[in-house]
């Protein structure tokens, strides 16, 4: 079993798109602020004893509790990375859709499309059929679009 510190290190170094929230009794939550549904907790009540939960209600293959959470107490580092990545992806894609896509426009009426590519686990920005940029997280892609003067439509 991974220790609390090992789990924190994995989460913080592997998933910069998550925001750490310290809660009561030394527990830690990690939120995904870019979630397309109301649910934002990806990691819930990670406890100093090593116990904790990951939101798994929208992914398959894990036993869930009544809240749709998966107990990660005995997960290996690879299992932990896998389930957190799947949880983030499930919160990034609209239910019933395999691809999340957004359109962004600037003051000159130029349009770019931001699209999650699940098979690559990357966020791509397209100008029509031309790839304009590739980013490892949605936050980085959004930052790029903001810096270039585009706003979400």
Tab-separated table of N, CA and C in Angstrom:
chain	number	residue	atom	x	y	z
A	1	UNK	N	0.837	-1.187	0.000
A	1	UNK	CA	0.000	0.000	0.000
A	1	UNK	C	0.878	1.246	0.000
A	2	UNK	N	0.519	2.206	-0.844
A	2	UNK	CA	1.230	3.485	-0.875
A	2	UNK	C	0.900	4.292	0.375
A	3	UNK	N	1.869	5.055	0.849
A	3	UNK	CA	1.622	5.930	1.990
A	3	UNK	C	0.857	7.177	1.529
A	4	UNK	N	0.378	7.912	2.482
A	4	UNK	CA	-0.286	9.188	2.229
A	4	UNK	C	0.638	10.112	1.435
A	5	UNK	N	1.889	10.215	1.871
A	5	UNK	CA	2.858	11.088	1.208
A	5	UNK	C	3.125	10.639	-0.223
A	6	UNK	N	3.228	9.332	-0.451
A	6	UNK	CA	3.449	8.813	-1.804
A	6	UNK	C	2.258	9.118	-2.704
A	7	UNK	N	1.060	8.959	-2.175
A	7	UNK	CA	-0.138	9.267	-2.966
A	7	UNK	C	-0.201	10.757	-3.295
A	8	UNK	N	0.115	11.605	-2.328
A	8	UNK	CA	0.145	13.047	-2.581
A	8	UNK	C	1.155	13.385	-3.674
A	9	UNK	N	2.336	12.809	-3.601
A	9	UNK	CA	3.385	13.065	-4.589
A	9	UNK	C	2.924	12.649	-5.984
A	10	UNK	N	2.320	11.490	-6.103
A	10	UNK	CA	1.826	11.006	-7.405
A	10	UNK	C	0.768	11.955	-7.957
A	11	UNK	N	-0.181	12.325	-7.124
A	11	UNK	CA	-1.284	13.171	-7.573
A	11	UNK	C	-0.766	14.556	-7.972
A	12	UNK	N	0.052	15.153	-7.119
A	12	UNK	CA	0.512	16.514	-7.386
A	12	UNK	C	1.482	16.583	-8.567
A	13	UNK	N	2.293	15.548	-8.763
A	13	UNK	CA	3.258	15.598	-9.863
A	13	UNK	C	2.659	15.117	-11.183
A	14	UNK	N	1.682	14.238	-11.135
A	14	UNK	CA	1.115	13.668	-12.362
A	14	UNK	C	-0.106	14.413	-12.880
A	15	UNK	N	-0.777	15.167	-12.028
A	15	UNK	CA	-2.043	15.798	-12.412
A	15	UNK	C	-2.074	17.277	-12.016
A	16	UNK	N	-1.293	18.112	-12.717
A	16	UNK	CA	-1.254	19.536	-12.367
A	16	UNK	C	-2.583	20.246	-12.596
A	17	UNK	N	-3.498	19.617	-13.343
A	17	UNK	CA	-4.800	20.225	-13.583
A	17	UNK	C	-5.718	20.128	-12.365
A	18	UNK	N	-5.314	19.373	-11.346
A	18	UNK	CA	-6.107	19.257	-10.125
A	18	UNK	C	-5.672	20.307	-9.108
A	19	UNK	N	-6.648	20.800	-8.352
A	19	UNK	CA	-6.404	21.805	-7.320
A	19	UNK	C	-6.533	21.151	-5.954
A	20	UNK	N	-5.483	21.280	-5.158
A	20	UNK	CA	-5.483	20.704	-3.814
A	20	UNK	C	-6.333	21.547	-2.877
A	21	UNK	N	-7.155	20.856	-2.064
A	21	UNK	CA	-7.976	21.505	-1.046
A	21	UNK	C	-7.776	20.738	0.260
A	22	UNK	N	-7.107	21.360	1.229
A	22	UNK	CA	-6.936	20.728	2.535
A	22	UNK	C	-8.248	20.835	3.298
A	23	UNK	N	-8.694	19.706	3.869
A	23	UNK	CA	-9.946	19.683	4.621
A	23	UNK	C	-9.656	19.211	6.046
A	24	UNK	N	-10.666	18.901	6.799
A	24	UNK	CA	-10.526	18.576	8.214
A	24	UNK	C	-9.741	17.285	8.464
A	25	UNK	N	-9.192	17.178	9.665
A	25	UNK	CA	-8.497	15.979	10.150
A	25	UNK	C	-7.302	15.580	9.296
A	26	UNK	N	-6.666	16.572	8.659
A	26	UNK	CA	-5.488	16.298	7.847
A	26	UNK	C	-5.783	15.686	6.491
A	27	UNK	N	-7.071	15.578	6.149
A	27	UNK	CA	-7.443	14.987	4.863
A	27	UNK	C	-7.299	16.012	3.750
A	28	UNK	N	-7.186	15.486	2.514
A	28	UNK	CA	-6.978	16.337	1.350
A	28	UNK	C	-7.933	15.918	0.243
A	29	UNK	N	-8.555	16.903	-0.394
A	29	UNK	CA	-9.351	16.684	-1.599
A	29	UNK	C	-8.589	17.286	-2.776
A	30	UNK	N	-8.839	16.761	-3.971
A	30	UNK	CA	-8.311	17.357	-5.196
A	30	UNK	C	-9.481	17.577	-6.139
A	31	UNK	N	-9.649	18.839	-6.566
A	31	UNK	CA	-10.761	19.230	-7.436
A	31	UNK	C	-10.279	19.395	-8.868
A	32	UNK	N	-11.181	19.099	-9.800
A	32	UNK	CA	-10.952	19.366	-11.210
A	32	UNK	C	-11.892	20.500	-11.592
A	33	UNK	N	-11.359	21.711	-11.617
A	33	UNK	CA	-12.167	22.914	-11.814
A	33	UNK	C	-12.771	22.999	-13.215
A	34	UNK	N	-12.198	22.293	-14.178
A	34	UNK	CA	-12.670	22.345	-15.563
A	34	UNK	C	-13.769	21.311	-15.854
A	35	UNK	N	-14.282	20.655	-14.829
A	35	UNK	CA	-15.305	19.637	-15.026
A	35	UNK	C	-16.504	20.210	-15.789
A	36	UNK	N	-17.051	19.425	-16.713
A	36	UNK	CA	-18.197	19.881	-17.499
A	36	UNK	C	-19.527	19.532	-16.828
A	37	UNK	N	-19.458	18.857	-15.691
A	37	UNK	CA	-20.644	18.594	-14.879
A	37	UNK	C	-20.407	19.221	-13.505
A	38	UNK	N	-21.422	19.219	-12.651
A	38	UNK	CA	-21.312	19.867	-11.346
A	38	UNK	C	-20.283	19.215	-10.433
A	39	UNK	N	-20.004	17.952	-10.639
A	39	UNK	CA	-19.046	17.227	-9.801
A	39	UNK	C	-17.639	17.743	-10.058
A	40	UNK	N	-16.904	18.108	-9.011
A	40	UNK	CA	-15.539	18.604	-9.185
A	40	UNK	C	-14.512	17.785	-8.398
A	41	UNK	N	-14.949	17.059	-7.362
A	41	UNK	CA	-14.036	16.244	-6.561
A	41	UNK	C	-13.565	15.046	-7.358
A	42	UNK	N	-12.257	14.960	-7.598
A	42	UNK	CA	-11.684	13.765	-8.208
A	42	UNK	C	-11.151	12.869	-7.106
A	43	UNK	N	-10.335	13.436	-6.221
A	43	UNK	CA	-9.833	12.695	-5.052
A	43	UNK	C	-10.540	13.268	-3.836
A	44	UNK	N	-11.127	12.382	-3.048
A	44	UNK	CA	-11.959	12.797	-1.918
A	44	UNK	C	-11.424	12.184	-0.630
A	45	UNK	N	-11.195	13.029	0.357
A	45	UNK	CA	-10.781	12.634	1.703
A	45	UNK	C	-9.585	11.680	1.715
A	46	UNK	N	-8.526	12.061	1.000
A	46	UNK	CA	-7.272	11.323	1.112
A	46	UNK	C	-6.770	11.550	2.534
A	47	UNK	N	-6.655	10.478	3.287
A	47	UNK	CA	-6.388	10.543	4.729
A	47	UNK	C	-4.934	10.209	5.022
A	48	UNK	N	-4.358	10.789	6.074
A	48	UNK	CA	-2.982	10.464	6.445
A	48	UNK	C	-2.725	8.969	6.682
A	49	UNK	N	-3.775	8.179	6.905
A	49	UNK	CA	-3.580	6.734	7.072
A	49	UNK	C	-3.491	6.011	5.726
A	50	UNK	N	-3.591	6.762	4.612
A	50	UNK	CA	-3.475	6.177	3.279
A	50	UNK	C	-4.800	5.883	2.606
A	51	UNK	N	-5.886	5.965	3.350
A	51	UNK	CA	-7.197	5.711	2.759
A	51	UNK	C	-7.645	6.932	1.965
A	52	UNK	N	-8.547	6.725	1.032
A	52	UNK	CA	-9.082	7.821	0.251
A	52	UNK	C	-9.970	7.289	-0.851
A	53	UNK	N	-10.563	8.198	-1.596
A	53	UNK	CA	-11.534	7.836	-2.625
A	53	UNK	C	-11.287	8.639	-3.894
A	54	UNK	N	-11.645	8.047	-5.028
A	54	UNK	CA	-11.609	8.721	-6.323
A	54	UNK	C	-12.996	8.606	-6.937
A	55	UNK	N	-13.471	9.704	-7.529
A	55	UNK	CA	-14.774	9.699	-8.184
A	55	UNK	C	-14.748	8.723	-9.360
A	56	UNK	N	-15.629	7.732	-9.320
A	56	UNK	CA	-15.648	6.710	-10.356
A	56	UNK	C	-17.016	6.437	-10.939
A	57	UNK	N	-17.980	7.281	-10.635
A	57	UNK	CA	-19.360	7.027	-11.046
A	57	UNK	C	-19.533	6.986	-12.562
A	58	UNK	N	-18.673	7.665	-13.301
A	58	UNK	CA	-18.823	7.742	-14.758
A	58	UNK	C	-17.834	6.853	-15.502
A	59	UNK	N	-17.089	6.021	-14.768
A	59	UNK	CA	-16.153	5.099	-15.406
A	59	UNK	C	-16.520	3.675	-15.016
A	60	UNK	N	-16.055	2.719	-15.792
A	60	UNK	CA	-16.417	1.324	-15.559
A	60	UNK	C	-15.238	0.532	-15.015
A	61	UNK	N	-15.566	-0.559	-14.327
A	61	UNK	CA	-14.543	-1.498	-13.923
A	61	UNK	C	-14.087	-1.405	-12.480
A	62	UNK	N	-14.740	-0.569	-11.679
A	62	UNK	CA	-14.338	-0.409	-10.287
A	62	UNK	C	-15.557	-0.566	-9.380
A	63	UNK	N	-15.379	-1.167	-8.206
A	63	UNK	CA	-16.493	-1.221	-7.245
A	63	UNK	C	-16.727	0.170	-6.654
A	64	UNK	N	-17.989	0.586	-6.645
A	64	UNK	CA	-18.354	1.917	-6.168
A	64	UNK	C	-19.075	1.846	-4.840
A	65	UNK	N	-18.899	2.889	-4.013
A	65	UNK	CA	-19.737	3.000	-2.834
A	65	UNK	C	-21.014	3.753	-3.222
A	66	UNK	N	-21.854	4.049	-2.252
A	66	UNK	CA	-23.147	4.683	-2.532
A	66	UNK	C	-23.003	6.099	-3.085
A	67	UNK	N	-21.820	6.699	-2.960
A	67	UNK	CA	-21.586	8.059	-3.472
A	67	UNK	C	-20.952	8.050	-4.862
A	68	UNK	N	-20.701	6.859	-5.410
A	68	UNK	CA	-20.044	6.776	-6.710
A	68	UNK	C	-18.537	6.898	-6.607
A	69	UNK	N	-17.987	6.603	-5.434
A	69	UNK	CA	-16.553	6.720	-5.186
A	69	UNK	C	-15.897	5.338	-5.111
A	70	UNK	N	-14.617	5.299	-5.487
A	70	UNK	CA	-13.816	4.082	-5.449
A	70	UNK	C	-12.786	4.240	-4.342
A	71	UNK	N	-12.708	3.263	-3.450
A	71	UNK	CA	-11.715	3.277	-2.386
A	71	UNK	C	-10.347	2.955	-2.980
A	72	UNK	N	-9.361	3.826	-2.743
A	72	UNK	CA	-8.028	3.659	-3.338
A	72	UNK	C	-6.972	3.247	-2.305
A	73	UNK	N	-7.386	2.773	-1.168
A	73	UNK	CA	-6.462	2.432	-0.084
A	73	UNK	C	-5.336	1.518	-0.548
A	74	UNK	N	-5.648	0.471	-1.291
A	74	UNK	CA	-4.656	-0.535	-1.665
A	74	UNK	C	-4.176	-0.417	-3.107
A	75	UNK	N	-4.388	0.719	-3.737
A	75	UNK	CA	-3.986	0.894	-5.133
A	75	UNK	C	-2.473	1.057	-5.251
A	76	UNK	N	-1.913	0.505	-6.318
A	76	UNK	CA	-0.502	0.729	-6.650
A	76	UNK	C	-0.374	2.100	-7.304
A	77	UNK	N	0.852	2.550	-7.537
A	77	UNK	CA	1.055	3.847	-8.176
A	77	UNK	C	0.455	3.859	-9.579
A	78	UNK	N	0.624	2.775	-10.337
A	78	UNK	CA	0.046	2.707	-11.688
A	78	UNK	C	-1.477	2.699	-11.647
A	79	UNK	N	-2.052	1.938	-10.727
A	79	UNK	CA	-3.513	1.894	-10.590
A	79	UNK	C	-4.055	3.265	-10.200
A	80	UNK	N	-3.338	3.956	-9.315
A	80	UNK	CA	-3.774	5.277	-8.874
A	80	UNK	C	-3.750	6.270	-10.038
A	81	UNK	N	-2.663	6.278	-10.794
A	81	UNK	CA	-2.583	7.175	-11.957
A	81	UNK	C	-3.695	6.872	-12.963
A	82	UNK	N	-3.928	5.584	-13.189
A	82	UNK	CA	-4.930	5.168	-14.174
A	82	UNK	C	-6.327	5.640	-13.775
A	83	UNK	N	-6.736	5.379	-12.543
A	83	UNK	CA	-8.104	5.738	-12.142
A	83	UNK	C	-8.281	7.253	-12.073
A	84	UNK	N	-7.265	7.986	-11.625
A	84	UNK	CA	-7.395	9.448	-11.577
A	84	UNK	C	-7.492	10.008	-12.993
A	85	UNK	N	-6.687	9.497	-13.908
A	85	UNK	CA	-6.777	9.940	-15.304
A	85	UNK	C	-8.143	9.653	-15.892
A	86	UNK	N	-8.676	8.459	-15.613
A	86	UNK	CA	-10.009	8.100	-16.108
A	86	UNK	C	-11.086	8.987	-15.485
A	87	UNK	N	-10.935	9.299	-14.203
A	87	UNK	CA	-11.907	10.156	-13.526
A	87	UNK	C	-11.892	11.564	-14.122
A	88	UNK	N	-10.704	12.118	-14.322
A	88	UNK	CA	-10.602	13.451	-14.926
A	88	UNK	C	-11.228	13.443	-16.317
A	89	UNK	N	-10.902	12.419	-17.093
A	89	UNK	CA	-11.481	12.334	-18.442
A	89	UNK	C	-13.007	12.263	-18.377
A	90	UNK	N	-13.536	11.476	-17.432
A	90	UNK	CA	-14.993	11.346	-17.330
A	90	UNK	C	-15.651	12.678	-16.982
A	91	UNK	N	-14.933	13.544	-16.288
A	91	UNK	CA	-15.456	14.859	-15.930
A	91	UNK	C	-15.190	15.901	-17.005
A	92	UNK	N	-14.421	15.516	-18.047
A	92	UNK	CA	-14.074	16.430	-19.133
A	92	UNK	C	-14.983	16.292	-20.336
A	93	UNK	N	-15.691	15.185	-20.408
A	93	UNK	CA	-16.492	14.861	-21.588
A	93	UNK	C	-17.963	14.887	-21.207
A	94	UNK	N	-18.748	15.552	-22.010
A	94	UNK	CA	-20.186	15.587	-21.746
A	94	UNK	C	-20.755	14.178	-21.802
A	95	UNK	N	-21.638	13.822	-20.871
A	95	UNK	CA	-22.232	12.482	-20.890
A	95	UNK	C	-22.857	12.170	-22.251
A	96	UNK	N	-22.609	10.956	-22.746
A	96	UNK	CA	-23.132	10.544	-24.042
A	96	UNK	C	-22.256	10.957	-25.195
A	97	UNK	N	-21.122	11.584	-24.905
A	97	UNK	CA	-20.213	12.043	-25.956
A	97	UNK	C	-18.836	11.463	-25.708
A	98	UNK	N	-18.144	11.078	-26.759
A	98	UNK	CA	-16.783	10.584	-26.610
A	98	UNK	C	-15.753	11.686	-26.781
A	99	UNK	N	-16.156	12.809	-27.346
A	99	UNK	CA	-15.208	13.876	-27.635
A	99	UNK	C	-15.769	15.181	-27.108
A	100	UNK	N	-14.947	15.881	-26.368
A	100	UNK	CA	-15.333	17.219	-25.936
A	100	UNK	C	-14.757	18.207	-26.934
A	101	UNK	N	-15.571	19.148	-27.339
A	101	UNK	CA	-15.140	20.136	-28.317
A	101	UNK	C	-15.740	21.482	-27.949
A	102	UNK	N	-14.925	22.529	-28.039
A	102	UNK	CA	-15.393	23.891	-27.775
A	102	UNK	C	-14.893	24.796	-28.888
A	103	UNK	N	-15.661	25.816	-29.172
A	103	UNK	CA	-15.247	26.790	-30.172
A	103	UNK	C	-14.887	28.097	-29.476
A	104	UNK	N	-13.806	28.712	-29.948
A	104	UNK	CA	-13.286	29.957	-29.407
A	104	UNK	C	-13.159	30.964	-30.546
A	105	UNK	N	-13.467	32.238	-30.264
A	105	UNK	CA	-13.432	33.266	-31.308
A	105	UNK	C	-12.685	34.497	-30.786
A	106	UNK	N	-11.998	35.194	-31.703
A	106	UNK	CA	-11.328	36.439	-31.318
A	106	UNK	C	-12.073	37.637	-31.894
A	107	UNK	N	-11.539	38.835	-31.664
A	107	UNK	CA	-12.191	40.068	-32.116
A	107	UNK	C	-12.239	40.197	-33.631
A	108	UNK	N	-11.408	39.431	-34.340
A	108	UNK	CA	-11.378	39.467	-35.806
A	108	UNK	C	-12.249	38.363	-36.414
A	109	UNK	N	-13.131	37.785	-35.601
A	109	UNK	CA	-14.043	36.713	-36.010
A	109	UNK	C	-13.325	35.458	-36.506
A	110	UNK	N	-12.094	35.256	-36.065
A	110	UNK	CA	-11.402	34.001	-36.351
A	110	UNK	C	-11.841	32.984	-35.311
A	111	UNK	N	-12.056	31.754	-35.745
A	111	UNK	CA	-12.546	30.706	-34.858
A	111	UNK	C	-11.526	29.582	-34.760
A	112	UNK	N	-11.303	29.143	-33.528
A	112	UNK	CA	-10.482	27.963	-33.261
A	112	UNK	C	-11.342	26.952	-32.507
A	113	UNK	N	-11.037	25.677	-32.714
A	113	UNK	CA	-11.748	24.615	-32.017
A	113	UNK	C	-10.790	23.928	-31.057
A	114	UNK	N	-11.198	23.841	-29.804
A	114	UNK	CA	-10.452	23.108	-28.787
A	114	UNK	C	-11.100	21.744	-28.648
A	115	UNK	N	-10.310	20.681	-28.830
A	115	UNK	CA	-10.878	19.340	-28.824
A	115	UNK	C	-10.005	18.395	-28.007
A	116	UNK	N	-10.655	17.614	-27.144
A	116	UNK	CA	-9.947	16.569	-26.406
A	116	UNK	C	-9.846	15.341	-27.292
A	117	UNK	N	-8.639	14.796	-27.396
A	117	UNK	CA	-8.379	13.595	-28.192
A	117	UNK	C	-8.130	12.448	-27.218
A	118	UNK	N	-9.178	11.671	-26.858
A	118	UNK	CA	-9.024	10.655	-25.813
A	118	UNK	C	-7.986	9.580	-26.128
A	119	UNK	N	-7.846	9.213	-27.383
A	119	UNK	CA	-6.873	8.173	-27.713
A	119	UNK	C	-5.438	8.653	-27.513
A	120	UNK	N	-5.222	9.961	-27.563
A	120	UNK	CA	-3.891	10.545	-27.357
A	120	UNK	C	-3.727	11.133	-25.957
A	121	UNK	N	-4.858	11.318	-25.264
A	121	UNK	CA	-4.897	11.972	-23.960
A	121	UNK	C	-4.280	13.367	-24.034
A	122	UNK	N	-4.636	14.090	-25.107
A	122	UNK	CA	-4.131	15.443	-25.343
A	122	UNK	C	-5.273	16.369	-25.740
A	123	UNK	N	-5.059	17.656	-25.564
A	123	UNK	CA	-5.986	18.696	-26.001
A	123	UNK	C	-5.382	19.372	-27.217
A	124	UNK	N	-6.101	19.381	-28.331
A	124	UNK	CA	-5.621	19.987	-29.571
A	124	UNK	C	-6.457	21.209	-29.922
A	125	UNK	N	-5.795	22.210	-30.493
A	125	UNK	CA	-6.460	23.404	-30.990
A	125	UNK	C	-6.353	23.373	-32.514
A	126	UNK	N	-7.506	23.498	-33.167
A	126	UNK	CA	-7.566	23.444	-34.622
A	126	UNK	C	-8.076	24.763	-35.188
A	127	UNK	N	-7.461	25.177	-36.295
A	127	UNK	CA	-7.964	26.270	-37.125
A	127	UNK	C	-8.494	25.582	-38.376
A	128	UNK	N	-9.785	25.284	-38.392
A	128	UNK	CA	-10.340	24.452	-39.464
A	128	UNK	C	-9.766	23.052	-39.355
A	129	UNK	N	-9.126	22.570	-40.422
A	129	UNK	CA	-8.503	21.245	-40.406
A	129	UNK	C	-7.035	21.280	-40.014
A	130	UNK	N	-6.515	22.476	-39.739
A	130	UNK	CA	-5.091	22.635	-39.447
A	130	UNK	C	-4.866	22.620	-37.938
A	131	UNK	N	-3.947	21.759	-37.488
A	131	UNK	CA	-3.589	21.695	-36.080
A	131	UNK	C	-2.786	22.933	-35.713
A	132	UNK	N	-3.284	23.700	-34.742
A	132	UNK	CA	-2.635	24.938	-34.316
A	132	UNK	C	-1.776	24.729	-33.073
A	133	UNK	N	-2.142	23.768	-32.223
A	133	UNK	CA	-1.377	23.522	-31.000
A	133	UNK	C	-1.854	22.278	-30.293
A	134	UNK	N	-0.970	21.681	-29.500
A	134	UNK	CA	-1.269	20.478	-28.725
A	134	UNK	C	-0.834	20.713	-27.288
A	135	UNK	N	-1.691	20.326	-26.326
A	135	UNK	CA	-1.438	20.605	-24.922
A	135	UNK	C	-1.768	19.386	-24.070
A	136	UNK	N	-0.999	19.163	-22.993
A	136	UNK	CA	-1.251	18.000	-22.134
A	136	UNK	C	-2.462	18.156	-21.217
A	137	UNK	N	-2.924	19.393	-21.015
A	137	UNK	CA	-4.096	19.594	-20.154
A	137	UNK	C	-4.996	20.665	-20.754
A	138	UNK	N	-6.251	20.613	-20.352
A	138	UNK	CA	-7.197	21.626	-20.830
A	138	UNK	C	-6.810	23.004	-20.308
A	139	UNK	N	-6.336	23.068	-19.067
A	139	UNK	CA	-5.944	24.360	-18.501
A	139	UNK	C	-4.879	25.050	-19.345
A	140	UNK	N	-3.889	24.286	-19.812
A	140	UNK	CA	-2.826	24.876	-20.629
A	140	UNK	C	-3.366	25.339	-21.985
A	141	UNK	N	-4.274	24.570	-22.573
A	141	UNK	CA	-4.869	24.960	-23.851
A	141	UNK	C	-5.697	26.229	-23.685
A	142	UNK	N	-6.476	26.304	-22.619
A	142	UNK	CA	-7.302	27.486	-22.359
A	142	UNK	C	-6.423	28.707	-22.114
A	143	UNK	N	-5.332	28.526	-21.381
A	143	UNK	CA	-4.400	29.634	-21.147
A	143	UNK	C	-3.847	30.159	-22.478
A	144	UNK	N	-3.468	29.247	-23.368
A	144	UNK	CA	-2.966	29.631	-24.687
A	144	UNK	C	-4.034	30.437	-25.448
A	145	UNK	N	-5.258	29.922	-25.476
A	145	UNK	CA	-6.330	30.611	-26.204
A	145	UNK	C	-6.599	31.995	-25.617
A	146	UNK	N	-6.608	32.090	-24.289
A	146	UNK	CA	-6.791	33.391	-23.626
A	146	UNK	C	-5.679	34.360	-24.013
A	147	UNK	N	-4.431	33.880	-23.964
A	147	UNK	CA	-3.294	34.734	-24.296
A	147	UNK	C	-3.332	35.212	-25.737
A	148	UNK	N	-3.922	34.404	-26.610
A	148	UNK	CA	-4.017	34.762	-28.022
A	148	UNK	C	-5.250	35.618	-28.340
A	149	UNK	N	-6.024	35.959	-27.290
A	149	UNK	CA	-7.158	36.854	-27.472
A	149	UNK	C	-8.464	36.183	-27.869
A	150	UNK	N	-8.587	34.875	-27.634
A	150	UNK	CA	-9.811	34.144	-27.965
A	150	UNK	C	-10.681	33.983	-26.735
A	151	UNK	N	-12.011	33.964	-26.946
A	151	UNK	CA	-12.953	33.712	-25.871
A	151	UNK	C	-13.860	32.557	-26.269
A	152	UNK	N	-14.278	31.792	-25.259
A	152	UNK	CA	-15.149	30.630	-25.492
A	152	UNK	C	-16.510	31.096	-25.974
A	153	UNK	N	-17.045	30.393	-26.950
A	153	UNK	CA	-18.356	30.732	-27.517
A	153	UNK	C	-19.447	29.892	-26.893
